[in-house]
Amino acid sequence: MFDIAIVGAGPTGASAAIFAAKAGKKTILIDHEKTPIGRALLKNYPGIREINGADLLKTIQEQAVSFGAEWVKVSVSDIRKESEGFVIKTDNREPIQAKQVILATGMATKLADKTGLKTKPGTEPFIKTIFDVDENGKTNIEGIWAAGICAGASFHTVIAAGDGARVAINVISELNGERYVDHDALPKK
């Protein structure tokens, strides 16, 4: 069983996976590889003068995997709560079990109807519906969280990625029973 399953491996989900895996949580990143960022040219990502979206995404995803996240390329068809956590059904692999789930599905909220997740109208242009979350990213179903565009964050890549990190920190903190902080330091000379 995974500690954290992240549905969606765009900037939001991959960023969440970096923090979760680096924190030592058994993490799986589940994605159908249809994110629109592959068509973007980014000139407003801090620290990077210019990068195409596909290259940025590849770098973020590789970083998550380098910290130990497992990455599977499948579509999620359903998420069901069970006594020990969640069962995530996919289109072509055995069901995935996880204690906590982070939805980072971009503009897609189709899992809401099947899982019983509450939604509300979106606030960003072109985003009709988002998951209804609290200030920490929790949905109405205990153990399912949402981050990024599908949770009402701005459509801008850097903001969506930051929201994925923020929600991951909240999930890690809940699993640990105390606030989690991730800061690396340079080695002492």
Short mmCIF file of C-alpha atoms in Angstrom, two decimals:
data_model
loop_
_atom_site.label_atom_id
_atom_site.label_comp_id
_atom_site.label_asym_id
_atom_site.label_seq_id
_atom_site.Cartn_x
_atom_site.Cartn_y
_atom_site.Cartn_z
CA MET A 1 0.00 0.00 0.00
CA PHE A 2 1.24 3.48 -0.87
CA ASP A 3 1.23 6.25 1.70
CA ILE A 4 0.25 8.81 -0.93
CA ALA A 5 -1.20 8.36 -4.42
CA ILE A 6 -1.17 11.43 -6.62
CA VAL A 7 -3.56 11.48 -9.56
CA GLY A 8 -2.14 13.75 -12.25
CA ALA A 9 1.55 14.24 -13.06
CA GLY A 10 1.48 17.77 -14.40
CA PRO A 11 3.35 20.50 -12.49
CA THR A 12 0.98 20.27 -9.51
CA GLY A 13 1.11 16.48 -9.09
CA ALA A 14 4.80 16.12 -9.87
CA SER A 15 5.63 18.87 -7.37
CA ALA A 16 3.52 17.12 -4.72
CA ALA A 17 5.35 13.86 -5.53
CA ILE A 18 8.76 15.52 -5.03
CA PHE A 19 7.84 16.58 -1.50
CA ALA A 20 6.05 13.33 -0.61
CA ALA A 21 8.82 11.02 -1.85
CA LYS A 22 11.59 13.20 -0.39
CA ALA A 23 9.80 12.98 2.97
CA GLY A 24 10.16 9.20 2.81
CA LYS A 25 6.52 8.50 2.00
CA LYS A 26 5.83 5.62 -0.35
CA THR A 27 4.48 7.65 -3.27
CA ILE A 28 2.90 6.81 -6.60
CA LEU A 29 2.28 9.34 -9.36
CA ILE A 30 -0.55 8.28 -11.70
CA ASP A 31 -0.99 10.05 -15.02
CA HIS A 32 -2.60 9.64 -18.44
CA GLU A 33 -0.01 11.93 -20.09
CA LYS A 34 -2.51 14.38 -21.57
CA THR A 35 -1.52 17.55 -19.71
CA PRO A 36 -1.77 20.75 -21.75
CA ILE A 37 1.55 22.10 -20.45
CA GLY A 38 3.34 20.32 -23.29
CA ARG A 39 2.09 23.07 -25.59
CA ALA A 40 3.27 25.94 -23.36
CA LEU A 41 6.28 28.22 -23.64
CA LEU A 42 7.10 29.51 -20.15
CA LYS A 43 8.86 32.84 -19.69
CA ASN A 44 7.60 33.52 -16.17
CA TYR A 45 8.88 30.55 -14.15
CA PRO A 46 11.26 31.93 -11.48
CA GLY A 47 14.90 31.09 -12.05
CA ILE A 48 14.37 30.00 -15.65
CA ARG A 49 14.58 32.59 -18.43
CA GLU A 50 12.58 30.47 -20.90
CA ILE A 51 11.59 26.81 -21.16
CA ASN A 52 8.98 24.86 -23.04
CA GLY A 53 6.39 23.19 -20.86
CA ALA A 54 7.27 19.65 -21.89
CA ASP A 55 10.91 20.11 -20.84
CA LEU A 56 9.96 21.66 -17.50
CA LEU A 57 7.49 18.88 -16.80
CA LYS A 58 10.02 16.18 -17.69
CA THR A 59 12.52 17.75 -15.25
CA ILE A 60 9.96 17.93 -12.42
CA GLN A 61 8.77 14.36 -13.00
CA GLU A 62 12.35 13.02 -13.12
CA GLN A 63 13.10 14.79 -9.85
CA ALA A 64 10.09 13.12 -8.20
CA VAL A 65 11.24 9.71 -9.43
CA SER A 66 14.81 10.42 -8.24
CA PHE A 67 13.45 10.80 -4.70
CA GLY A 68 11.69 7.44 -4.95
CA ALA A 69 8.23 8.17 -6.36
CA GLU A 70 6.84 5.47 -8.62
CA TRP A 71 5.32 6.82 -11.83
CA VAL A 72 2.68 4.90 -13.78
CA LYS A 73 1.13 5.97 -17.05
CA VAL A 74 -2.54 4.98 -16.84
CA SER A 75 -5.93 6.65 -16.54
CA VAL A 76 -7.85 6.54 -13.27
CA SER A 77 -11.44 5.38 -13.62
CA ASP A 78 -12.58 5.32 -9.98
CA ILE A 79 -11.48 5.88 -6.38
CA ARG A 80 -13.16 3.97 -3.56
CA LYS A 81 -12.72 4.44 0.19
CA GLU A 82 -12.04 1.27 2.16
CA SER A 83 -11.27 0.63 5.82
CA GLU A 84 -7.49 0.95 5.35
CA GLY A 85 -7.49 3.80 2.83
CA PHE A 86 -8.40 3.92 -0.86
CA VAL A 87 -8.51 1.66 -3.89
CA ILE A 88 -7.77 3.44 -7.14
CA LYS A 89 -9.04 1.68 -10.23
CA THR A 90 -7.21 2.28 -13.51
CA ASP A 91 -7.83 1.42 -17.12
CA ASN A 92 -5.19 -1.28 -17.53
CA ARG A 93 -3.46 -2.35 -14.33
CA GLU A 94 -4.21 -3.87 -10.97
CA PRO A 95 -5.96 -1.49 -8.56
CA ILE A 96 -3.65 0.77 -6.57
CA GLN A 97 -4.06 1.04 -2.80
CA ALA A 98 -3.11 4.16 -0.87
CA LYS A 99 -3.66 5.68 2.57
CA GLN A 100 -4.12 9.21 1.18
CA VAL A 101 -4.93 10.57 -2.29
CA ILE A 102 -4.04 13.93 -3.82
CA LEU A 103 -6.01 14.90 -6.90
CA ALA A 104 -3.96 17.09 -9.24
CA THR A 105 -6.10 16.63 -12.30
CA GLY A 106 -5.84 20.09 -13.83
CA MET A 107 -9.10 21.05 -15.51
CA ALA A 108 -10.68 17.61 -15.05
CA THR A 109 -13.12 16.94 -12.21
CA LYS A 110 -14.90 13.91 -13.71
CA LEU A 111 -13.95 11.73 -10.71
CA ALA A 112 -16.27 13.83 -8.53
CA ASP A 113 -19.49 12.05 -9.50
CA LYS A 114 -18.13 8.52 -9.04
CA THR A 115 -16.41 9.23 -5.73
CA GLY A 116 -18.95 11.57 -4.14
CA LEU A 117 -16.60 14.55 -4.07
CA LYS A 118 -18.23 17.94 -3.80
CA THR A 119 -17.51 20.51 -6.48
CA LYS A 120 -18.19 24.19 -6.97
CA PRO A 121 -17.93 26.67 -9.85
CA GLY A 122 -14.42 27.53 -10.96
CA THR A 123 -13.01 31.04 -10.69
CA GLU A 124 -10.33 30.91 -13.40
CA PRO A 125 -11.17 31.60 -17.06
CA PHE A 126 -12.13 28.39 -18.91
CA ILE A 127 -12.37 26.39 -15.64
CA LYS A 128 -16.06 25.57 -15.12
CA THR A 129 -15.86 23.26 -12.11
CA ILE A 130 -13.35 22.67 -9.30
CA PHE A 131 -13.24 20.37 -6.29
CA ASP A 132 -14.58 22.01 -3.14
CA VAL A 133 -11.62 22.05 -0.72
CA ASP A 134 -10.80 23.72 2.57
CA GLU A 135 -7.76 25.97 3.13
CA ASN A 136 -5.51 22.90 3.52
CA GLY A 137 -6.67 21.17 0.32
CA LYS A 138 -8.99 18.65 2.01
CA THR A 139 -12.12 17.57 0.17
CA ASN A 140 -15.36 16.39 1.77
CA ILE A 141 -14.00 12.82 1.81
CA GLU A 142 -11.47 12.25 4.58
CA GLY A 143 -8.15 11.24 3.03
CA ILE A 144 -8.78 12.75 -0.42
CA TRP A 145 -7.12 16.08 -1.07
CA ALA A 146 -7.00 18.28 -4.17
CA ALA A 147 -4.37 20.74 -5.38
CA GLY A 148 -3.66 23.07 -8.25
CA ILE A 149 -6.11 24.11 -10.92
CA CYS A 150 -8.70 21.45 -10.00
CA ALA A 151 -8.80 22.96 -6.49
CA GLY A 152 -9.06 26.59 -7.57
CA ALA A 153 -5.40 27.62 -7.85
CA SER A 154 -4.41 29.94 -10.65
CA PHE A 155 -3.80 28.45 -14.08
CA HIS A 156 -0.21 29.74 -14.00
CA THR A 157 2.33 26.90 -13.86
CA VAL A 158 4.42 28.22 -10.98
CA ILE A 159 1.33 28.77 -8.81
CA ALA A 160 -0.12 25.35 -9.62
CA ALA A 161 3.23 23.68 -8.82
CA GLY A 162 3.47 25.59 -5.55
CA ASP A 163 -0.04 24.53 -4.60
CA GLY A 164 0.92 20.89 -5.17
CA ALA A 165 3.85 21.32 -2.79
CA ARG A 166 1.64 23.07 -0.21
CA VAL A 167 -0.99 20.32 -0.20
CA ALA A 168 1.68 17.59 -0.10
CA ILE A 169 3.21 19.25 2.99
CA ASN A 170 -0.25 19.22 4.60
CA VAL A 171 -0.77 15.52 3.79
CA ILE A 172 2.73 14.61 5.07
CA SER A 173 2.06 16.59 8.25
CA GLU A 174 -1.19 14.73 8.83
CA LEU A 175 0.47 11.35 8.27
CA ASN A 176 3.34 12.28 10.60
CA GLY A 177 1.10 13.77 13.30
CA GLU A 178 3.18 16.98 13.35
CA ARG A 179 4.01 19.84 10.99
CA TYR A 180 6.51 18.74 8.36
CA VAL A 181 9.21 21.12 7.16
CA ASP A 182 11.56 20.39 4.26
CA HIS A 183 14.68 22.55 4.15
CA ASP A 184 18.04 21.35 2.91
CA ALA A 185 21.26 23.02 4.00
CA LEU A 186 24.62 23.30 2.36
CA PRO A 187 27.23 20.99 3.89
CA LYS A 188 29.43 22.63 6.50
CA LYS A 189 32.95 23.36 5.35
#
